[in-house]
mmCIF file of C-alpha atoms in Angstrom:
data_model
loop_
_atom_site.group_PDB
_atom_site.id
_atom_site.type_symbol
_atom_site.label_atom_id
_atom_site.label_comp_id
_atom_site.label_asym_id
_atom_site.label_seq_id
_atom_site.Cartn_x
_atom_site.Cartn_y
_atom_site.Cartn_z
ATOM 1 C CA UNK O 1 84.605 -28.747 25.914
ATOM 2 C CA UNK O 2 88.335 -28.576 27.113
ATOM 3 C CA UNK O 3 89.172 -25.446 29.406
ATOM 4 C CA UNK O 4 89.994 -22.333 27.348
ATOM 5 C CA UNK O 5 90.520 -19.812 29.807
ATOM 6 C CA UNK O 6 92.153 -19.871 33.622
ATOM 7 C CA UNK O 7 91.479 -17.173 36.326
ATOM 8 C CA UNK O 8 94.417 -16.759 38.777
ATOM 9 C CA UNK O 9 93.810 -15.248 41.953
ATOM 10 C CA UNK O 10 96.769 -14.683 44.576
ATOM 11 C CA UNK O 11 95.469 -14.233 47.874
ATOM 12 C CA UNK O 12 96.329 -14.668 51.833
ATOM 13 C CA UNK O 13 94.123 -14.866 54.796
ATOM 14 C CA UNK O 14 91.610 -12.813 53.033
ATOM 15 C CA UNK O 15 88.911 -14.896 52.926
ATOM 16 C CA UNK O 16 86.093 -12.179 53.583
ATOM 17 C CA UNK O 17 87.511 -10.291 50.218
ATOM 18 C CA UNK O 18 88.148 -13.595 48.192
ATOM 19 C CA UNK O 19 84.498 -14.143 48.650
ATOM 20 C CA UNK O 20 82.900 -11.404 46.727
ATOM 21 C CA UNK O 21 85.504 -12.157 43.935
ATOM 22 C CA UNK O 22 84.762 -15.732 43.736
ATOM 23 C CA UNK O 23 80.985 -14.569 43.542
ATOM 24 C CA UNK O 24 81.560 -12.362 40.801
ATOM 25 C CA UNK O 25 84.004 -14.919 38.581
ATOM 26 C CA UNK O 26 81.285 -17.545 38.949
ATOM 27 C CA UNK O 27 78.685 -15.193 37.266
ATOM 28 C CA UNK O 28 80.412 -14.764 34.327
ATOM 29 C CA UNK O 29 79.095 -14.809 31.046
ATOM 30 C CA UNK O 30 81.218 -17.893 29.758
ATOM 31 C CA UNK O 31 80.796 -21.641 28.868
ATOM 32 C CA UNK O 32 81.012 -22.928 32.678
ATOM 33 C CA UNK O 33 82.795 -25.628 31.479
ATOM 34 C CA UNK O 34 85.296 -23.907 29.380
ATOM 35 C CA UNK O 35 86.957 -21.534 32.087
ATOM 36 C CA UNK O 36 88.468 -22.434 35.638
ATOM 37 C CA UNK O 37 88.995 -20.584 38.939
ATOM 38 C CA UNK O 38 92.528 -21.241 40.654
ATOM 39 C CA UNK O 39 92.940 -19.495 43.748
ATOM 40 C CA UNK O 40 96.727 -19.713 44.995
ATOM 41 C CA UNK O 41 97.485 -18.868 48.492
ATOM 42 C CA UNK O 42 100.504 -17.404 49.741
ATOM 43 C CA UNK O 43 101.172 -20.012 52.112
ATOM 44 C CA UNK O 44 99.287 -22.926 53.702
ATOM 45 C CA UNK O 45 95.729 -20.952 54.711
ATOM 46 C CA UNK O 46 93.068 -23.227 56.002
ATOM 47 C CA UNK O 47 90.516 -20.456 56.033
ATOM 48 C CA UNK O 48 90.795 -19.693 52.328
ATOM 49 C CA UNK O 49 90.631 -23.131 52.051
ATOM 50 C CA UNK O 50 87.764 -23.600 53.618
ATOM 51 C CA UNK O 51 86.104 -20.527 51.468
ATOM 52 C CA UNK O 52 87.149 -22.036 48.163
ATOM 53 C CA UNK O 53 85.299 -25.383 49.047
ATOM 54 C CA UNK O 54 82.088 -23.346 49.520
ATOM 55 C CA UNK O 55 82.141 -22.797 45.575
ATOM 56 C CA UNK O 56 82.871 -26.112 44.470
ATOM 57 C CA UNK O 57 80.283 -28.336 42.878
ATOM 58 C CA UNK O 58 76.865 -27.490 41.674
ATOM 59 C CA UNK O 59 76.330 -26.001 38.244
ATOM 60 C CA UNK O 60 79.989 -24.305 38.173
ATOM 61 C CA UNK O 61 83.364 -23.831 36.770
ATOM 62 C CA UNK O 62 86.027 -25.677 38.315
ATOM 63 C CA UNK O 63 87.820 -23.792 41.157
ATOM 64 C CA UNK O 64 90.891 -25.226 42.479
ATOM 65 C CA UNK O 65 92.717 -24.185 45.487
ATOM 66 C CA UNK O 66 96.380 -24.649 45.850
ATOM 67 C CA UNK O 67 99.303 -23.034 48.230
ATOM 68 C CA UNK O 68 102.933 -22.224 48.253
ATOM 69 C CA UNK O 69 104.617 -23.837 50.939
ATOM 70 C CA UNK O 70 106.010 -20.754 52.419
ATOM 71 C CA UNK O 71 104.955 -16.996 51.926
ATOM 72 C CA UNK O 72 106.867 -15.882 48.782
ATOM 73 C CA UNK O 73 104.305 -13.191 47.692
ATOM 74 C CA UNK O 74 101.962 -12.725 44.501
ATOM 75 C CA UNK O 75 104.612 -12.820 42.370
ATOM 76 C CA UNK O 76 105.141 -16.639 43.354
ATOM 77 C CA UNK O 77 101.822 -17.296 43.873
ATOM 78 C CA UNK O 78 100.787 -16.076 40.401
ATOM 79 C CA UNK O 79 103.467 -18.285 38.644
ATOM 80 C CA UNK O 80 102.432 -20.851 40.482
ATOM 81 C CA UNK O 81 98.958 -20.622 39.361
ATOM 82 C CA UNK O 82 99.580 -20.168 35.805
ATOM 83 C CA UNK O 83 101.981 -22.812 35.442
ATOM 84 C CA UNK O 84 99.307 -25.054 36.967
ATOM 85 C CA UNK O 85 96.313 -23.977 34.429
ATOM 86 C CA UNK O 86 94.746 -25.913 32.011
ATOM 87 C CA UNK O 87 93.805 -22.846 29.927
ATOM 88 C CA UNK O 88 95.980 -21.706 27.522
ATOM 89 C CA UNK O 89 94.446 -17.959 28.175
ATOM 90 C CA UNK O 90 95.699 -16.823 31.672
ATOM 91 C CA UNK O 91 93.537 -14.162 33.096
ATOM 92 C CA UNK O 92 94.728 -12.414 36.470
ATOM 93 C CA UNK O 93 92.644 -10.376 39.204
ATOM 94 C CA UNK O 94 93.215 -9.695 42.715
ATOM 95 C CA UNK O 95 91.248 -11.056 45.789
ATOM 96 C CA UNK O 96 90.020 -7.475 46.253
ATOM 97 C CA UNK O 97 88.608 -6.915 42.966
ATOM 98 C CA UNK O 98 84.904 -7.509 41.411
ATOM 99 C CA UNK O 99 84.908 -8.734 37.721
ATOM 100 C CA UNK O 100 82.378 -7.582 35.766
ATOM 101 C CA UNK O 101 80.192 -10.484 34.175
ATOM 102 C CA UNK O 102 81.418 -9.730 30.702
ATOM 103 C CA UNK O 103 85.136 -9.479 31.843
ATOM 104 C CA UNK O 104 86.015 -12.747 31.021
ATOM 105 C CA UNK O 105 84.335 -13.160 27.791
ATOM 106 C CA UNK O 106 85.892 -9.947 26.542
ATOM 107 C CA UNK O 107 89.413 -11.006 27.104
ATOM 108 C CA UNK O 108 89.115 -14.183 25.246
ATOM 109 C CA UNK O 109 87.322 -12.356 22.607
ATOM 110 C CA UNK O 110 90.035 -10.266 21.839
ATOM 111 C CA UNK O 111 92.905 -12.885 21.661
ATOM 112 C CA UNK O 112 93.178 -16.681 20.184
ATOM 113 C CA UNK O 113 94.910 -19.368 22.381
ATOM 114 C CA UNK O 114 97.558 -19.952 19.853
ATOM 115 C CA UNK O 115 98.796 -16.215 20.230
ATOM 116 C CA UNK O 116 101.598 -14.590 21.684
ATOM 117 C CA UNK O 117 99.444 -11.711 23.301
ATOM 118 C CA UNK O 118 98.626 -9.740 26.457
ATOM 119 C CA UNK O 119 95.433 -7.550 27.398
ATOM 120 C CA UNK O 120 94.793 -5.251 29.580
ATOM 121 C CA UNK O 121 91.466 -4.225 30.600
ATOM 122 C CA UNK O 122 89.723 -1.006 32.234
ATOM 123 C CA UNK O 123 89.947 -0.679 36.333
ATOM 124 C CA UNK O 124 87.281 1.269 38.266
ATOM 125 C CA UNK O 125 87.808 2.505 41.681
ATOM 126 C CA UNK O 126 84.590 3.921 42.976
ATOM 127 C CA UNK O 127 85.129 6.818 45.245
ATOM 128 C CA UNK O 128 82.182 7.823 47.813
ATOM 129 C CA UNK O 129 83.390 11.519 48.217
ATOM 130 C CA UNK O 130 84.833 14.430 45.945
ATOM 131 C CA UNK O 131 87.815 14.716 48.384
ATOM 132 C CA UNK O 132 88.790 11.244 49.125
ATOM 133 C CA UNK O 133 91.438 10.551 51.587
ATOM 134 C CA UNK O 134 95.181 10.028 50.506
ATOM 135 C CA UNK O 135 94.717 6.208 50.683
ATOM 136 C CA UNK O 136 91.953 6.510 48.237
ATOM 137 C CA UNK O 137 93.339 8.584 46.068
ATOM 138 C CA UNK O 138 96.411 6.485 45.520
ATOM 139 C CA UNK O 139 94.261 3.664 45.153
ATOM 140 C CA UNK O 140 92.194 5.229 42.128
ATOM 141 C CA UNK O 141 95.312 5.481 40.457
ATOM 142 C CA UNK O 142 95.286 2.309 39.464
ATOM 143 C CA UNK O 143 92.591 3.185 36.936
ATOM 144 C CA UNK O 144 95.229 5.068 34.814
ATOM 145 C CA UNK O 145 97.795 2.381 34.924
ATOM 146 C CA UNK O 146 99.233 0.883 31.892
ATOM 147 C CA UNK O 147 99.036 -2.741 32.680
ATOM 148 C CA UNK O 148 98.306 -3.988 36.290
ATOM 149 C CA UNK O 149 97.368 -7.656 37.763
ATOM 150 C CA UNK O 150 94.182 -6.370 39.123
ATOM 151 C CA UNK O 151 92.926 -6.874 35.646
ATOM 152 C CA UNK O 152 94.818 -8.416 32.685
ATOM 153 C CA UNK O 153 95.269 -11.481 30.822
ATOM 154 C CA UNK O 154 98.183 -13.130 28.599
ATOM 155 C CA UNK O 155 98.413 -16.293 26.438
ATOM 156 C CA UNK O 156 100.370 -18.723 27.763
ATOM 157 C CA UNK O 157 102.754 -18.604 25.055
ATOM 158 C CA UNK O 158 103.574 -15.047 26.133
ATOM 159 C CA UNK O 159 104.065 -15.890 29.671
ATOM 160 C CA UNK O 160 106.343 -18.399 28.824
ATOM 161 C CA UNK O 161 108.574 -16.403 26.707
ATOM 162 C CA UNK O 162 108.810 -13.465 29.245
ATOM 163 C CA UNK O 163 109.300 -15.915 32.335
ATOM 164 C CA UNK O 164 106.460 -15.175 34.127
ATOM 165 C CA UNK O 165 106.756 -13.031 37.061
ATOM 166 C CA UNK O 166 110.063 -12.185 38.638
ATOM 167 C CA UNK O 167 109.638 -13.491 42.161
ATOM 168 C CA UNK O 168 112.444 -11.344 43.337
ATOM 169 C CA UNK O 169 109.420 -9.061 43.915
ATOM 170 C CA UNK O 170 108.136 -10.468 47.409
ATOM 171 C CA UNK O 171 105.473 -7.789 47.899
ATOM 172 C CA UNK O 172 102.673 -6.296 46.031
ATOM 173 C CA UNK O 173 104.771 -3.622 43.867
ATOM 174 C CA UNK O 174 105.934 -3.640 40.782
ATOM 175 C CA UNK O 175 105.868 -7.283 39.863
ATOM 176 C CA UNK O 176 103.400 -6.577 37.488
ATOM 177 C CA UNK O 177 105.295 -3.646 35.969
ATOM 178 C CA UNK O 178 108.194 -5.539 35.080
ATOM 179 C CA UNK O 179 106.271 -8.257 33.475
ATOM 180 C CA UNK O 180 104.588 -5.223 31.389
ATOM 181 C CA UNK O 181 108.258 -4.519 30.583
ATOM 182 C CA UNK O 182 109.275 -7.707 30.002
ATOM 183 C CA UNK O 183 106.768 -7.959 27.551
ATOM 184 C CA UNK O 184 107.383 -4.886 25.968
ATOM 185 C CA UNK O 185 110.996 -6.026 25.423
ATOM 186 C CA UNK O 186 109.914 -8.900 23.809
ATOM 187 C CA UNK O 187 107.800 -7.690 21.332
ATOM 188 C CA UNK O 188 104.387 -9.269 22.564
ATOM 189 C CA UNK O 189 101.414 -7.060 21.374
ATOM 190 C CA UNK O 190 99.487 -5.565 24.292
ATOM 191 C CA UNK O 191 96.051 -5.048 23.541
ATOM 192 C CA UNK O 192 93.597 -2.636 25.719
ATOM 193 C CA UNK O 193 90.341 -4.096 26.187
ATOM 194 C CA UNK O 194 88.216 -1.382 27.266
ATOM 195 C CA UNK O 195 84.864 -3.251 27.841
ATOM 196 C CA UNK O 196 86.560 -5.950 29.969
ATOM 197 C CA UNK O 197 86.219 -4.418 33.138
ATOM 198 C CA UNK O 198 87.015 -4.834 36.973
ATOM 199 C CA UNK O 199 85.863 -2.919 39.655
ATOM 200 C CA UNK O 200 88.300 -2.699 42.580
ATOM 201 C CA UNK O 201 86.688 -1.125 45.683
ATOM 202 C CA UNK O 202 89.097 0.740 48.132
ATOM 203 C CA UNK O 203 89.547 -1.186 51.182
ATOM 204 C CA UNK O 204 89.696 0.665 54.674
ATOM 205 C CA UNK O 205 92.856 1.556 55.614
ATOM 206 C CA UNK O 206 94.433 1.620 59.461
ATOM 207 C CA UNK O 207 95.513 5.187 60.350
ATOM 208 C CA UNK O 208 98.995 6.083 59.057
ATOM 209 C CA UNK O 209 99.274 3.587 56.533
ATOM 210 C CA UNK O 210 101.316 5.208 54.008
ATOM 211 C CA UNK O 211 104.097 4.879 56.418
ATOM 212 C CA UNK O 212 103.897 1.324 56.599
ATOM 213 C CA UNK O 213 103.797 1.602 52.266
ATOM 214 C CA UNK O 214 107.249 3.301 51.881
ATOM 215 C CA UNK O 215 109.038 -0.056 52.306
ATOM 216 C CA UNK O 216 107.879 -1.181 48.557
ATOM 217 C CA UNK O 217 109.947 1.919 47.362
ATOM 218 C CA UNK O 218 112.700 -0.798 47.292
ATOM 219 C CA UNK O 219 111.507 -2.659 44.774
ATOM 220 C CA UNK O 220 111.597 0.344 42.492
ATOM 221 C CA UNK O 221 115.563 -0.019 42.434
ATOM 222 C CA UNK O 222 114.913 -3.641 41.274
ATOM 223 C CA UNK O 223 112.644 -2.526 38.360
ATOM 224 C CA UNK O 224 115.110 0.011 37.307
ATOM 225 C CA UNK O 225 118.033 -2.115 37.490
ATOM 226 C CA UNK O 226 116.572 -4.370 35.019
ATOM 227 C CA UNK O 227 114.433 -1.844 33.150
ATOM 228 C CA UNK O 228 116.281 1.503 33.217
ATOM 229 C CA UNK O 229 114.889 3.205 30.296
ATOM 230 C CA UNK O 230 111.153 2.199 30.814
ATOM 231 C CA UNK O 231 111.404 2.686 34.273
ATOM 232 C CA UNK O 232 112.480 6.525 33.598
ATOM 233 C CA UNK O 233 109.574 6.824 30.477
ATOM 234 C CA UNK O 234 106.811 5.071 32.503
ATOM 235 C CA UNK O 235 107.236 4.976 36.263
ATOM 236 C CA UNK O 236 109.569 8.046 37.314
ATOM 237 C CA UNK O 237 111.623 10.407 35.219
ATOM 238 C CA UNK O 238 113.186 12.356 38.038
ATOM 239 C CA UNK O 239 114.577 11.647 41.177
ATOM 240 C CA UNK O 240 112.041 12.559 44.471
ATOM 241 C CA UNK O 241 113.766 15.845 44.844
ATOM 242 C CA UNK O 242 111.557 17.275 47.714
ATOM 243 C CA UNK O 243 112.308 14.446 49.817
ATOM 244 C CA UNK O 244 115.979 14.850 49.293
ATOM 245 C CA UNK O 245 115.345 18.607 50.055
ATOM 246 C CA UNK O 246 113.580 18.083 53.098
ATOM 247 C CA UNK O 247 116.516 15.462 54.432
ATOM 248 C CA UNK O 248 119.349 17.489 53.638
ATOM 249 C CA UNK O 249 117.386 20.695 55.776
ATOM 250 C CA UNK O 250 116.960 18.344 58.436
ATOM 251 C CA UNK O 251 120.670 17.330 58.302
ATOM 252 C CA UNK O 252 121.744 21.024 58.406
ATOM 253 C CA UNK O 253 119.464 21.725 61.716
ATOM 254 C CA UNK O 254 121.127 18.948 63.120
ATOM 255 C CA UNK O 255 124.436 19.874 62.442
ATOM 256 C CA UNK O 256 123.568 23.176 63.381
ATOM 257 C CA UNK O 257 122.328 22.034 66.960
ATOM 258 C CA UNK O 258 125.566 19.835 67.105
ATOM 259 C CA UNK O 259 128.035 22.409 66.427
ATOM 260 C CA UNK O 260 126.046 25.372 68.079
ATOM 261 C CA UNK O 261 126.185 27.068 64.662
ATOM 262 C CA UNK O 262 123.234 29.761 64.661
ATOM 263 C CA UNK O 263 123.140 30.347 60.915
ATOM 264 C CA UNK O 264 123.365 26.498 59.899
ATOM 265 C CA UNK O 265 120.580 25.969 62.807
ATOM 266 C CA UNK O 266 118.148 28.523 61.429
ATOM 267 C CA UNK O 267 119.105 27.675 57.596
ATOM 268 C CA UNK O 268 117.949 23.985 58.244
ATOM 269 C CA UNK O 269 114.699 24.815 60.392
ATOM 270 C CA UNK O 270 113.946 27.413 57.968
ATOM 271 C CA UNK O 271 114.192 24.879 55.051
ATOM 272 C CA UNK O 272 113.245 21.652 56.811
ATOM 273 C CA UNK O 273 110.081 23.498 57.835
ATOM 274 C CA UNK O 274 109.157 25.002 54.501
ATOM 275 C CA UNK O 275 109.632 21.933 52.337
ATOM 276 C CA UNK O 276 107.566 19.796 54.935
ATOM 277 C CA UNK O 277 104.591 22.428 54.773
ATOM 278 C CA UNK O 278 104.867 22.368 51.169
ATOM 279 C CA UNK O 279 104.944 18.499 51.138
ATOM 280 C CA UNK O 280 101.723 18.353 53.742
ATOM 281 C CA UNK O 281 100.069 21.036 51.190
ATOM 282 C CA UNK O 282 100.474 18.814 48.238
ATOM 283 C CA UNK O 283 99.023 16.016 50.071
ATOM 284 C CA UNK O 284 95.827 17.593 51.269
ATOM 285 C CA UNK O 285 95.206 19.774 48.065
ATOM 286 C CA UNK O 286 93.063 17.189 46.605
ATOM 287 C CA UNK O 287 92.138 15.024 49.328
ATOM 288 C CA UNK O 288 89.813 15.239 52.550
ATOM 289 C CA UNK O 289 90.040 17.806 54.735
ATOM 290 C CA UNK O 290 88.360 16.272 57.876
ATOM 291 C CA UNK O 291 90.351 16.925 61.289
ATOM 292 C CA UNK O 292 91.171 12.811 61.449
ATOM 293 C CA UNK O 293 92.234 13.142 58.174
ATOM 294 C CA UNK O 294 94.380 16.422 58.203
ATOM 295 C CA UNK O 295 95.956 14.972 61.473
ATOM 296 C CA UNK O 296 97.182 11.971 59.737
ATOM 297 C CA UNK O 297 98.470 13.899 56.958
ATOM 298 C CA UNK O 298 100.451 16.146 59.244
ATOM 299 C CA UNK O 299 102.245 13.145 61.195
ATOM 300 C CA UNK O 300 102.679 11.026 58.212
ATOM 301 C CA UNK O 301 104.297 13.488 56.301
ATOM 302 C CA UNK O 302 107.139 14.225 58.710
ATOM 303 C CA UNK O 303 108.252 10.692 58.331
ATOM 304 C CA UNK O 304 107.425 9.743 54.823
ATOM 305 C CA UNK O 305 110.462 11.341 53.269
ATOM 306 C CA UNK O 306 113.045 10.217 55.481
ATOM 307 C CA UNK O 307 111.607 6.155 55.217
ATOM 308 C CA UNK O 308 111.220 6.601 51.692
ATOM 309 C CA UNK O 309 114.896 7.763 51.051
ATOM 310 C CA UNK O 310 115.875 4.898 53.397
ATOM 311 C CA UNK O 311 113.973 2.057 51.460
ATOM 312 C CA UNK O 312 115.095 3.590 48.473
ATOM 313 C CA UNK O 313 118.576 3.412 49.077
ATOM 314 C CA UNK O 314 118.049 -0.140 50.925
ATOM 315 C CA UNK O 315 116.770 -1.230 47.360
ATOM 316 C CA UNK O 316 119.769 0.457 45.665
ATOM 317 C CA UNK O 317 122.339 -1.470 48.231
ATOM 318 C CA UNK O 318 120.573 -4.844 48.117
ATOM 319 C CA UNK O 319 120.218 -4.747 44.393
ATOM 320 C CA UNK O 320 123.476 -3.175 43.504
ATOM 321 C CA UNK O 321 122.260 -0.177 41.402
ATOM 322 C CA UNK O 322 123.063 3.334 41.520
ATOM 323 C CA UNK O 323 119.241 4.484 42.112
ATOM 324 C CA UNK O 324 118.565 7.747 43.516
#
């Protein structure tokens, strides 16, 4: 039997996560000869290659390892994967995900190889606490996303028409939304497959991870430039006014200090403190109230508005688009 479906997994130096994903993919309720697994490393990675080699042979589907010559991001890795695939149905998941046993069969059952169609499955993010951390809550938002590469599939025909992933998205952020919007603009049918389930466990995160995450905001500008109407409809309809309020109040505070203008200083100080406390309150209202998490939210909330606006404007300048 020829290969019908190809599963593409981008990864880079995370063999401990990849192992669980591959174990799940090798247990798919699907003809072993009818699908292949393509692991694409975002640059040479001997540890990942060794991990993949552990799963080769025996009564298993083909597991292949290919690597980009240098680090370009998951969009480029996925492009290399689907363009190298033998299957006419390309299923995507991530190295930190665990597809359930019927996942691939459910995807293939809902499309014919000769069709121009895309599919989006169901993502489950298990949370152990009724009040998760801010990072866990953000990860849980994947469960309500319209179309994400943790759990989607496209026929090769649909990917070719869309031009695959835009490799300008060099981090794991908005590259899936860009593909989604291109599929919509092409009139490609996108079908929801509720029984194609992928579990996305929440990885442990370093303290203050939300600070580092702000850099991704620059790719919002690129997505907005390419798809302004869909961006406003599906991503963000209004500017982050709270961040700008915090930034403006802080500027007034500094101006008051430098000019020794007491009224300006007090206005800026009261505004900055009030808006910042409100921001902290918003982040803690549905999340963990442990002492460590509260301290993390307070400290990171002092920096996030400034970093977010910085990277937003950085993206606007880099991609030459008015994006505020």
